[in-house]
XYZ file of C-alpha atoms in Angstrom:
664
model
C -7.950 -5.718 -24.456
C -7.802 -2.193 -23.839
C -11.125 -1.786 -22.826
C -12.793 -4.050 -20.176
C -16.440 -4.734 -19.166
C -18.545 -4.230 -16.445
C -16.621 -3.083 -13.403
C -12.959 -2.595 -15.048
C -13.581 1.243 -15.378
C -13.495 3.279 -11.853
C -15.882 5.951 -11.241
C -14.826 9.135 -12.742
C -16.532 11.049 -10.670
C -13.933 10.024 -7.807
C -12.263 13.228 -6.342
C -9.216 12.073 -4.631
C -6.782 15.309 -4.487
C -3.422 15.002 -3.675
C -2.202 16.723 -0.436
C -2.531 20.577 -0.538
C 0.129 22.825 0.671
C 2.153 24.495 2.227
C 0.794 22.950 5.467
C 1.113 24.792 8.877
C 4.117 23.529 10.643
C 4.849 23.399 14.422
C 7.838 22.865 16.577
C 8.535 21.182 19.807
C 7.977 23.160 22.831
C 8.777 22.011 26.449
C 5.298 20.037 27.365
C 2.549 18.985 25.048
C 2.015 20.509 21.900
C -1.177 21.997 21.433
C -1.959 21.738 17.935
C -4.882 24.782 17.181
C -3.144 27.201 19.772
C 0.376 26.941 18.023
C -1.406 27.178 14.164
C -3.608 30.111 15.963
C -0.566 31.994 17.144
C 2.034 31.102 14.379
C 3.220 33.865 11.736
C 0.978 34.437 8.537
C 3.490 32.044 6.475
C 3.016 29.170 8.988
C -0.232 29.339 8.986
C -2.893 26.181 7.676
C -3.617 27.240 3.790
C -5.460 23.905 3.163
C -8.668 23.772 1.633
C -11.371 24.212 3.659
C -14.409 21.332 4.328
C -17.494 22.494 2.250
C -19.217 19.910 3.969
C -20.041 17.656 0.871
C -17.437 15.247 -0.891
C -17.849 14.866 -4.803
C -16.342 11.324 -4.052
C -19.386 10.052 -2.622
C -22.587 8.983 -4.102
C -25.644 11.705 -4.006
C -27.450 9.251 -2.300
C -25.100 8.548 0.828
C -23.853 12.663 0.926
C -25.099 13.515 4.088
C -26.056 17.344 5.460
C -23.881 19.716 6.411
C -22.274 19.296 10.052
C -19.673 21.022 12.252
C -16.219 20.215 11.488
C -15.174 17.260 13.491
C -11.687 15.146 13.174
C -11.686 13.570 9.899
C -11.007 10.120 11.622
C -14.700 10.530 13.716
C -16.345 11.438 10.507
C -15.197 8.280 8.247
C -12.415 6.498 9.396
C -10.598 3.897 7.623
C -11.355 0.363 8.144
C -10.382 -1.580 11.460
C -10.154 -4.942 10.126
C -7.485 -7.500 10.422
C -3.712 -6.921 9.281
C -2.941 -8.706 5.570
C -0.539 -10.919 7.023
C -3.355 -12.773 9.052
C -5.526 -14.765 6.636
C -8.586 -16.844 6.843
C -8.138 -20.731 7.580
C -9.406 -22.475 4.525
C -12.384 -24.875 4.687
C -12.330 -25.894 1.134
C -12.691 -30.082 2.009
C -15.074 -31.486 2.177
C -16.880 -30.240 -1.296
C -19.898 -28.552 -0.285
C -23.387 -27.337 -2.352
C -24.334 -24.238 -2.682
C -26.775 -24.363 -0.376
C -24.478 -25.595 1.951
C -21.760 -23.186 1.282
C -23.688 -20.346 2.415
C -24.950 -21.985 5.474
C -21.498 -22.280 6.308
C -20.582 -18.911 5.456
C -23.319 -17.387 7.396
C -22.343 -19.516 10.536
C -19.109 -18.483 10.301
C -19.728 -14.887 9.662
C -21.694 -14.372 12.884
C -19.620 -15.927 15.143
C -16.640 -13.945 13.922
C -15.184 -11.192 16.558
C -16.090 -7.737 15.292
C -13.535 -5.064 15.910
C -13.420 -3.568 19.142
C -12.032 0.202 19.756
C -8.954 0.057 21.935
C -9.674 2.324 24.888
C -7.801 5.617 24.773
C -7.729 9.145 25.849
C -11.243 9.995 24.304
C -13.693 7.964 22.546
C -13.130 10.168 19.161
C -9.412 9.198 19.236
C -9.802 5.371 20.328
C -9.767 3.825 16.812
C -6.489 5.391 15.491
C -3.626 3.355 17.183
C -5.466 0.011 16.451
C -5.257 0.415 12.961
C -2.536 -2.720 12.071
C -1.824 -2.836 15.880
C -1.477 -6.475 17.560
C -3.390 -8.235 14.806
C -4.609 -11.668 15.679
C -3.019 -14.373 14.415
C -5.019 -17.097 13.389
C -2.331 -20.065 12.998
C -0.163 -21.625 10.936
C -2.427 -22.794 8.243
C -3.394 -19.090 7.576
C -0.056 -18.290 7.580
C 0.209 -20.180 4.824
C -2.622 -19.091 3.060
C -1.754 -15.528 2.661
C 1.720 -16.429 2.373
C 1.153 -18.251 -1.240
C -1.023 -15.025 -1.820
C 2.010 -12.477 -1.318
C 4.411 -14.841 -3.643
C 1.858 -14.763 -5.982
C 1.734 -10.878 -5.989
C 5.057 -10.381 -5.693
C 6.677 -12.486 -8.420
C 3.590 -10.954 -10.745
C 4.868 -7.196 -10.074
C 8.574 -8.464 -10.557
C 7.670 -9.386 -13.873
C 5.470 -6.533 -14.899
C 8.178 -4.437 -14.146
C 10.433 -5.994 -16.147
C 8.450 -5.999 -18.840
C 7.821 -2.316 -18.524
C 11.576 -1.842 -18.593
C 11.994 -3.734 -21.681
C 9.580 -1.721 -23.480
C 10.938 1.667 -22.116
C 13.887 0.765 -23.753
C 12.718 -0.156 -26.906
C 10.121 2.128 -27.381
C 11.744 5.366 -25.606
C 9.449 8.372 -25.184
C 6.117 5.998 -24.774
C 4.447 7.779 -21.951
C 2.640 4.271 -21.128
C 3.856 0.704 -21.542
C 1.345 -1.526 -23.581
C -0.607 -3.280 -20.975
C 2.771 -4.805 -18.999
C -0.029 -5.699 -16.632
C -2.063 -8.290 -18.764
C 1.295 -9.694 -20.299
C 2.940 -10.414 -17.005
C -0.326 -11.887 -15.755
C -0.105 -14.147 -18.774
C 3.293 -15.527 -18.202
C 1.942 -16.203 -14.608
C -1.165 -18.305 -15.973
C 1.071 -20.346 -18.798
C 3.345 -21.013 -15.724
C 0.559 -22.206 -13.458
C 1.947 -19.822 -10.947
C -1.931 -18.599 -9.607
C -4.403 -19.586 -7.189
C -7.333 -21.316 -9.353
C -9.772 -20.906 -6.749
C -13.200 -21.722 -8.287
C -15.805 -21.511 -5.340
C -18.236 -19.256 -3.567
C -17.704 -17.468 -0.245
C -13.858 -16.358 1.026
C -10.783 -17.033 -0.716
C -8.579 -18.614 1.378
C -5.637 -16.238 2.620
C -7.329 -12.864 1.811
C -9.171 -10.457 4.222
C -11.999 -7.976 3.581
C -9.938 -4.587 2.756
C -6.924 -5.958 0.795
C -6.511 -3.615 -2.268
C -5.008 -4.232 -5.940
C -3.588 -2.221 -8.716
C -4.458 -3.993 -11.464
C -7.437 -6.238 -12.636
C -5.132 -9.477 -13.287
C -4.323 -9.515 -9.873
C -7.656 -10.716 -8.981
C -7.945 -13.471 -10.980
C -4.034 -14.597 -9.964
C -4.891 -14.948 -6.445
C -8.626 -16.528 -6.677
C -10.597 -13.248 -5.882
C -12.344 -12.563 -9.560
C -12.101 -15.082 -12.330
C -12.478 -12.856 -15.507
C -10.198 -10.360 -17.048
C -13.069 -8.530 -18.478
C -16.241 -9.744 -17.064
C -17.587 -7.596 -13.976
C -19.094 -10.817 -13.068
C -17.471 -14.119 -12.676
C -19.712 -17.494 -12.156
C -19.334 -20.729 -10.326
C -21.191 -23.994 -11.223
C -21.059 -26.432 -8.996
C -21.646 -30.210 -9.877
C -24.971 -31.082 -10.589
C -26.262 -27.365 -10.172
C -26.948 -24.275 -11.782
C -24.472 -21.365 -12.424
C -24.206 -18.684 -9.624
C -22.092 -15.681 -9.293
C -19.330 -16.003 -7.380
C -18.061 -12.267 -7.768
C -18.717 -9.067 -9.178
C -16.575 -5.440 -9.345
C -18.515 -2.671 -8.974
C -16.841 0.350 -10.401
C -19.246 2.605 -11.385
C -19.150 1.488 -14.618
C -23.059 1.612 -15.748
C -25.145 4.462 -15.257
C -27.863 2.579 -13.376
C -25.726 1.706 -10.541
C -26.340 2.894 -7.056
C -23.624 2.371 -4.150
C -23.826 3.364 -0.489
C -21.103 0.572 0.855
C -23.638 -1.770 3.214
C -26.397 -1.837 0.057
C -26.049 -2.249 -3.277
C -27.811 -1.931 -6.374
C -25.868 -3.262 -9.481
C -26.669 -3.344 -12.974
C -26.271 -6.402 -14.903
C -23.952 -7.018 -17.560
C -24.067 -6.004 -21.446
C -25.578 -3.586 -23.664
C -23.460 -0.977 -22.588
C -21.433 1.998 -25.288
C -18.042 1.235 -23.737
C -16.381 2.800 -26.867
C -18.811 6.258 -26.702
C -20.591 7.622 -24.224
C -20.691 4.510 -21.734
C -24.447 4.815 -21.374
C -27.286 1.712 -22.213
C -27.219 1.318 -25.701
C -29.462 -1.780 -26.061
C -31.529 -4.364 -23.519
C -29.820 -6.937 -21.286
C -30.393 -10.492 -21.387
C -31.046 -13.186 -18.656
C -27.726 -15.168 -19.516
C -23.849 -15.474 -18.618
C -23.501 -13.423 -15.557
C -27.010 -12.033 -15.260
C -28.397 -15.806 -14.753
C -25.294 -15.943 -12.298
C -27.037 -13.526 -10.129
C -30.512 -14.553 -10.120
C -29.767 -17.825 -9.388
C -27.448 -16.434 -6.634
C -30.577 -14.629 -5.301
C -33.095 -17.785 -5.633
C -30.244 -20.374 -3.850
C -29.220 -17.423 -1.404
C -25.594 -17.792 -1.979
C -23.094 -15.111 -0.949
C -21.086 -13.240 -3.919
C -17.791 -11.598 -3.234
C -17.734 -7.644 -3.902
C -14.786 -6.178 -5.241
C -14.907 -2.166 -5.672
C -13.034 -0.259 -8.311
C -11.750 3.491 -7.439
C -10.505 5.416 -10.543
C -8.132 8.454 -10.039
C -6.250 7.424 -7.076
C -2.605 9.345 -7.785
C -0.500 6.959 -5.577
C -1.851 3.810 -7.765
C 1.128 2.708 -10.594
C -2.185 2.065 -12.622
C -4.164 5.443 -11.617
C -6.770 2.307 -10.419
C -7.344 0.812 -6.892
C -9.376 -2.529 -6.398
C -11.065 -3.372 -2.506
C -12.535 -6.567 -1.816
C -15.428 -5.474 0.662
C -16.692 -8.607 1.269
C -19.667 -11.138 1.076
C -22.743 -9.476 0.085
C -26.229 -11.277 -0.879
C -28.467 -10.780 -3.450
C -32.029 -10.092 -2.016
C -33.781 -9.648 -5.192
C -33.666 -8.439 -8.510
C -35.771 -6.447 -10.982
C -35.981 -6.044 -14.773
C -36.871 -2.480 -15.364
C -36.209 0.319 -18.063
C -33.085 2.144 -17.122
C -31.947 5.766 -17.532
C -30.981 5.470 -21.615
C -34.916 3.987 -21.952
C -33.544 0.036 -22.313
C -34.328 -2.689 -20.218
C -31.590 -3.548 -17.493
C -31.243 -6.059 -15.056
C -30.733 -4.569 -11.129
C -29.745 -6.701 -8.501
C -30.220 -5.511 -5.059
C -27.233 -6.683 -2.962
C -26.875 -6.036 0.910
C -23.437 -6.778 2.711
C -23.517 -9.790 5.243
C -23.309 -9.042 8.908
C -20.378 -9.456 10.919
C -17.396 -8.899 8.624
C -14.559 -6.263 8.960
C -14.966 -2.763 7.561
C -15.594 -2.071 3.907
C -12.066 -2.139 2.282
C -12.935 1.152 0.106
C -13.520 3.377 3.105
C -9.602 3.735 2.998
C -9.868 5.357 -0.191
C -12.549 7.826 0.485
C -10.470 8.883 4.040
C -7.127 9.158 1.643
C -9.092 11.783 0.212
C -10.650 13.493 3.038
C -7.244 14.142 4.672
C -5.673 15.310 1.344
C -8.092 18.007 1.416
C -8.397 18.615 5.074
C -4.598 17.475 7.193
C -4.910 19.912 9.650
C -8.462 17.856 10.524
C -6.357 14.741 11.847
C -7.767 12.964 14.714
C -4.951 13.143 17.571
C -2.668 14.999 15.237
C 0.745 16.154 17.668
C 2.428 17.904 14.795
C 1.688 18.604 10.905
C 4.974 18.733 9.745
C 8.043 17.310 12.114
C 10.489 17.498 8.891
C 9.661 21.663 8.902
C 9.094 21.877 5.440
C 12.674 20.087 4.777
C 10.932 17.146 3.200
C 8.607 17.467 -0.148
C 5.600 16.455 1.538
C 4.629 16.750 5.455
C 5.354 14.367 7.885
C 2.577 14.506 10.590
C 3.094 13.188 13.985
C -0.315 11.536 15.643
C -0.515 10.215 19.181
C -3.846 9.034 20.460
C -2.456 6.368 22.988
C -1.290 8.873 25.591
C -3.701 11.141 27.183
C -1.943 14.240 26.926
C -0.662 13.492 23.429
C 3.313 13.185 24.413
C 5.210 14.157 21.516
C 8.814 12.164 20.241
C 11.886 13.538 22.398
C 13.482 16.487 20.405
C 16.014 16.081 17.485
C 17.606 17.649 14.952
C 15.852 16.767 11.416
C 18.209 16.141 8.579
C 17.729 14.682 5.137
C 20.977 13.935 4.656
C 23.670 11.838 6.481
C 25.939 14.563 8.885
C 29.391 13.031 8.855
C 31.021 13.237 12.443
C 34.053 14.682 13.691
C 37.433 13.460 12.067
C 35.589 12.134 9.327
C 35.851 13.755 5.874
C 33.470 13.062 2.927
C 34.864 11.143 0.356
C 35.585 13.312 -3.329
C 32.646 13.323 -5.662
C 32.585 11.138 -8.343
C 33.388 11.601 -12.274
C 30.179 13.407 -13.545
C 28.255 11.793 -16.318
C 27.552 14.051 -19.208
C 24.234 13.143 -20.198
C 21.321 15.148 -21.079
C 18.972 12.241 -20.430
C 19.576 9.285 -18.910
C 16.174 7.594 -19.646
C 17.402 4.502 -22.034
C 17.701 1.043 -20.108
C 20.921 0.597 -22.033
C 21.970 4.350 -22.466
C 25.716 5.308 -23.037
C 25.578 6.898 -18.969
C 28.614 5.676 -17.542
C 26.744 5.877 -13.695
C 23.878 3.609 -15.250
C 26.624 1.577 -16.513
C 27.894 0.881 -13.179
C 25.007 -1.154 -11.870
C 24.624 -4.799 -12.296
C 24.315 -5.716 -16.013
C 24.853 -2.196 -17.144
C 21.067 -1.412 -16.573
C 19.183 1.364 -15.230
C 17.549 0.046 -11.981
C 14.536 2.150 -12.327
C 11.505 2.095 -14.440
C 10.067 5.468 -15.614
C 7.784 5.234 -13.050
C 10.716 5.366 -10.146
C 10.167 2.120 -9.222
C 12.822 -0.563 -8.461
C 12.883 -3.427 -10.780
C 14.984 -5.355 -8.784
C 16.914 -5.207 -5.736
C 20.944 -5.374 -6.928
C 24.202 -4.950 -4.474
C 24.455 -1.491 -5.161
C 22.561 0.988 -7.041
C 24.836 3.697 -8.717
C 22.230 7.011 -9.551
C 23.747 10.414 -11.256
C 24.875 12.826 -8.654
C 24.685 16.551 -8.666
C 27.624 16.895 -10.392
C 26.498 15.290 -13.531
C 24.664 17.226 -16.366
C 21.303 15.296 -16.596
C 18.500 17.739 -14.803
C 16.832 16.561 -11.381
C 14.341 15.025 -13.530
C 16.553 12.368 -14.564
C 15.117 8.737 -14.172
C 18.547 7.614 -12.655
C 17.951 10.266 -9.820
C 14.694 8.225 -7.624
C 16.196 8.619 -4.374
C 17.684 12.154 -3.812
C 14.160 13.954 -4.490
C 13.236 12.961 -1.003
C 9.807 11.408 0.787
C 7.331 11.465 -2.010
C 4.681 9.449 0.145
C 2.334 11.556 2.829
C 3.752 9.400 6.111
C 2.570 9.563 9.428
C 4.612 9.065 12.543
C 2.247 7.223 15.303
C 2.379 6.236 18.891
C 1.585 2.466 19.085
C 0.347 0.591 21.931
C 3.578 -1.415 22.843
C 6.135 -0.926 20.395
C 7.107 3.530 20.908
C 6.312 5.313 17.773
C 5.861 3.623 14.421
C 5.180 4.922 10.774
C 2.694 4.448 8.364
C 1.062 5.717 5.353
C -1.842 7.984 4.043
C -1.173 6.521 0.581
C -0.670 3.505 -1.528
C 2.654 2.465 -1.923
C 3.491 0.113 -4.670
C 6.313 -2.792 -4.879
C 9.633 -1.388 -5.756
C 8.893 2.434 -4.453
C 11.384 4.651 -2.730
C 10.188 5.107 0.787
C 13.153 7.515 2.735
C 16.520 7.117 3.401
C 17.886 6.441 6.879
C 19.947 9.558 8.196
C 22.127 10.384 10.925
C 25.254 11.184 12.001
C 28.356 8.736 10.624
C 30.427 7.808 12.988
C 33.364 5.149 12.847
C 32.315 1.987 13.973
C 34.821 1.800 16.710
C 33.388 5.318 17.976
C 30.175 4.078 18.384
C 30.812 1.118 20.864
C 31.438 4.054 23.443
C 27.726 5.371 23.064
C 25.037 5.135 25.602
C 22.184 4.902 23.336
C 22.795 2.524 20.739
C 19.044 2.251 19.846
C 19.117 4.637 16.644
C 22.402 3.129 15.711
C 22.296 1.276 11.878
C 25.480 -0.605 11.117
C 26.700 -0.433 7.182
C 27.133 -3.996 7.089
C 27.505 -3.502 2.973
C 26.106 -7.705 2.765
C 22.821 -6.659 4.500
C 22.155 -4.833 1.569
C 22.580 -7.377 -0.786
C 19.556 -9.013 1.184
C 16.906 -8.435 -1.202
C 13.674 -9.131 0.829
C 11.727 -9.012 -2.952
C 11.489 -9.652 -6.383
C 14.885 -11.628 -6.876
C 16.244 -11.565 -10.300
C 15.935 -15.607 -10.134
C 11.802 -15.376 -9.831
C 11.753 -13.256 -13.243
C 12.045 -15.866 -16.303
C 15.612 -16.043 -17.811
C 13.983 -14.479 -21.003
C 13.256 -10.895 -19.019
C 16.545 -11.324 -16.428
C 19.663 -10.336 -17.121
C 22.316 -11.608 -14.591
C 22.010 -12.413 -10.410
C 23.622 -9.796 -8.121
C 27.039 -10.826 -6.922
C 28.932 -11.315 -3.935
C 29.701 -8.156 -2.072
C 32.326 -7.678 1.471
C 31.514 -8.722 4.914
C 32.147 -6.285 7.276
C 30.949 -2.592 8.806
C 33.430 0.257 9.210
C 30.986 2.631 9.885
C 27.712 3.234 11.726
C 24.679 5.855 11.225
C 23.198 6.928 14.645
C 20.264 8.818 14.512
C 19.793 9.438 18.406
C 20.420 13.112 18.101
C 20.514 13.650 14.144
C 18.206 11.955 11.634
C 14.316 11.728 9.893
C 11.370 9.895 9.826
C 13.280 6.280 9.308
C 14.394 6.176 12.597
C 10.540 5.714 13.694
C 10.244 2.688 11.475
C 10.038 -0.426 13.358
C 11.244 -3.963 13.095
C 9.429 -6.744 12.110
C 9.797 -10.401 10.864
C 7.717 -10.389 7.898
C 8.421 -6.806 6.528
C 7.226 -4.722 4.124
C 10.294 -2.468 3.458
C 13.798 -3.714 2.565
C 17.352 -1.926 2.364
C 18.683 -1.223 -0.631
C 22.236 0.521 -0.935
C 22.725 3.344 -3.178
C 25.339 5.760 -4.223
C 25.452 9.154 -6.023
C 27.514 12.043 -4.337
C 30.644 9.403 -3.513
C 31.745 5.640 -4.613
C 33.177 4.941 -1.430
C 31.455 1.217 -0.974
C 32.307 1.350 2.869
C 29.340 4.208 3.562
C 26.550 3.544 1.073
C 23.356 5.708 1.213
C 20.659 3.656 3.212
C 17.225 3.536 1.341
C 13.892 1.654 2.301
C 11.941 0.455 -0.769
C 8.550 -0.738 -0.652
C 9.107 -4.948 -0.686
C 5.049 -5.444 -1.627
C 2.102 -3.422 -2.080
C 1.393 -1.070 1.007
C -2.549 -0.460 1.843
C -2.659 3.135 3.648
C -2.759 3.114 6.932
C -0.466 -0.109 7.404
C 2.576 0.160 9.156
C 5.938 0.408 7.376
C 8.497 -1.875 8.941
C 11.959 -3.556 7.395
C 13.832 -6.290 9.235
C 16.367 -4.724 11.642
C 19.022 -8.038 10.715
C 19.740 -9.222 13.853
C 20.220 -12.915 14.655
C 19.176 -14.554 17.850
C 22.073 -14.389 20.899
C 24.121 -11.955 19.217
C 24.170 -8.860 21.531
C 26.143 -8.683 24.459
C 26.088 -6.190 27.682
C 29.375 -4.814 28.744
C 29.735 -8.156 31.008
C 29.840 -10.362 28.164
C 26.216 -11.856 29.097
C 23.645 -12.467 26.047
C 21.049 -9.593 25.857
C 17.502 -10.424 24.601
C 14.828 -8.082 23.834
C 11.342 -9.038 22.957
C 9.926 -8.744 19.256
C 6.344 -7.458 19.089
C 5.771 -6.949 15.250
C 2.877 -9.450 15.178
C 4.016 -11.209 12.094
C 2.432 -14.701 11.909
C 6.386 -16.121 11.642
C 7.449 -14.009 14.646
C 9.985 -15.240 16.421
C 9.086 -13.640 19.368
C 12.487 -12.105 19.880
C 14.548 -9.568 18.034
C 17.850 -10.564 19.380
């Protein structure tokens, strides 16, 4: 099962580059920051040396390339979709059962009545769209929340099992560069346990939104989006009716494919030389998926289209599959293809009144990687001033004067306040490589179960009460698999101004579940001394027990044959706090959510004092680019009091379907 049929491989011509460097750095000044002016006036070492745009992008098909134009901000040329947030699913219309013709009528009626995404009024039309990405999502009701919750739970459990299987293989096959398809093995376990959504109908899948992205083909099957693990065309057979196509995967795997987004010429399946030059090797026949697409054309039934993208650096599989909505097969032909063999060509057009294409975000990532200085609404190219491995930019399209955050001292480490002494370094390990899951490293042995906390991709396999990493005094190198959080920010993060929540943070990259995002840094203070502070908005209580509240991948979700132990109890109480009001990093801008996509994991490496662990934020689920990063602040209602002993309240604007409407 190494090779898949039509659609399993992405377009090898996709050109998605990583962020270039070094980038121009802009510091805070009095008043509004003029980025163009600052970059021009900066010394040579501070100037933007990123590659210049040449007017054409190799990731676009030839037939969709536009003529050379005047340089504009990237977001104006080709911006990411403005569809609904992943937390908001669609209502299920599965009952009563409909035949194929009734289904398409219902789908078309729903599509035309669906509201389009509107631009939010901003300082200028060229910037208006940016701040509405993931802002104030439309919540369609409890049923929608339950559908979405089911989908998220399936994916969360799938990736928890996949990471555990990958770690097992790394332990038994050290040095193996890639695990033998842990994605397929995890999917088989889920199917055998009937832990998937067996959606065998045409039209939208309840709980899934246009724009949803996935890293593995098996995810599409588990959530009911595409029921075939190998074939690129999945079919649905109604009672007393002909089989019709329910979904297709378009990845440019056939030489006769043509794709410009809203319109697609899809080559039928069969006859492709997958194990050779991938060219057509024989004629196609009107069977299986080809027959299903022909019937879809005759009966005018909608087809779900998923696009595959390859060479995506931030994806754990190197691929991304984006759901791009419902299409109609307008016509089909059988003609001689480029290689001289007869192939079916299906001319498919996207149904109107749907959210924007999910695949747009992948192209948008590539453009930002090439010319990040052209980001719309850019205030600063790197607020960290090169302290982070990758730049952390600031974007504001809400304020007319492009107001920037209040000045603070950026620090990538926790600073110890007055009268506080940093604990002594722990005993170092003498290992040269700490890659073995059950190795002799005594740093790894301190973890629960004595296992390495991460797989070789740097993903946290499961949440733990505490993670012990190797430190600077250890003999192993900085490339040690047990030093994940000490490498700093690895994803291209963006601080952006929200409409009603102040500043927020999102990523330009795909972030897979279990990935390290950033550390919450600031000034370490005694908890009693922190009570006298005037500004408590940036305080993080080091209540150790909160670090054990795993918000993803509990070990109990993994079968006993894979898991090895359950996190134990940890002490209550907080003797210290981290104050990020004057000193901090990008984490100080991450907002609260009642349905977060990040969680807190406590880590120790430079000392072993359990009272002052490092506060690390990890992804609790797969996060698509330009979706706001959030974590649960951990407040309970009616738990905050003012100086007079009265209960203080603060409204919550996270917009989640399960939002409590109050932060505390």
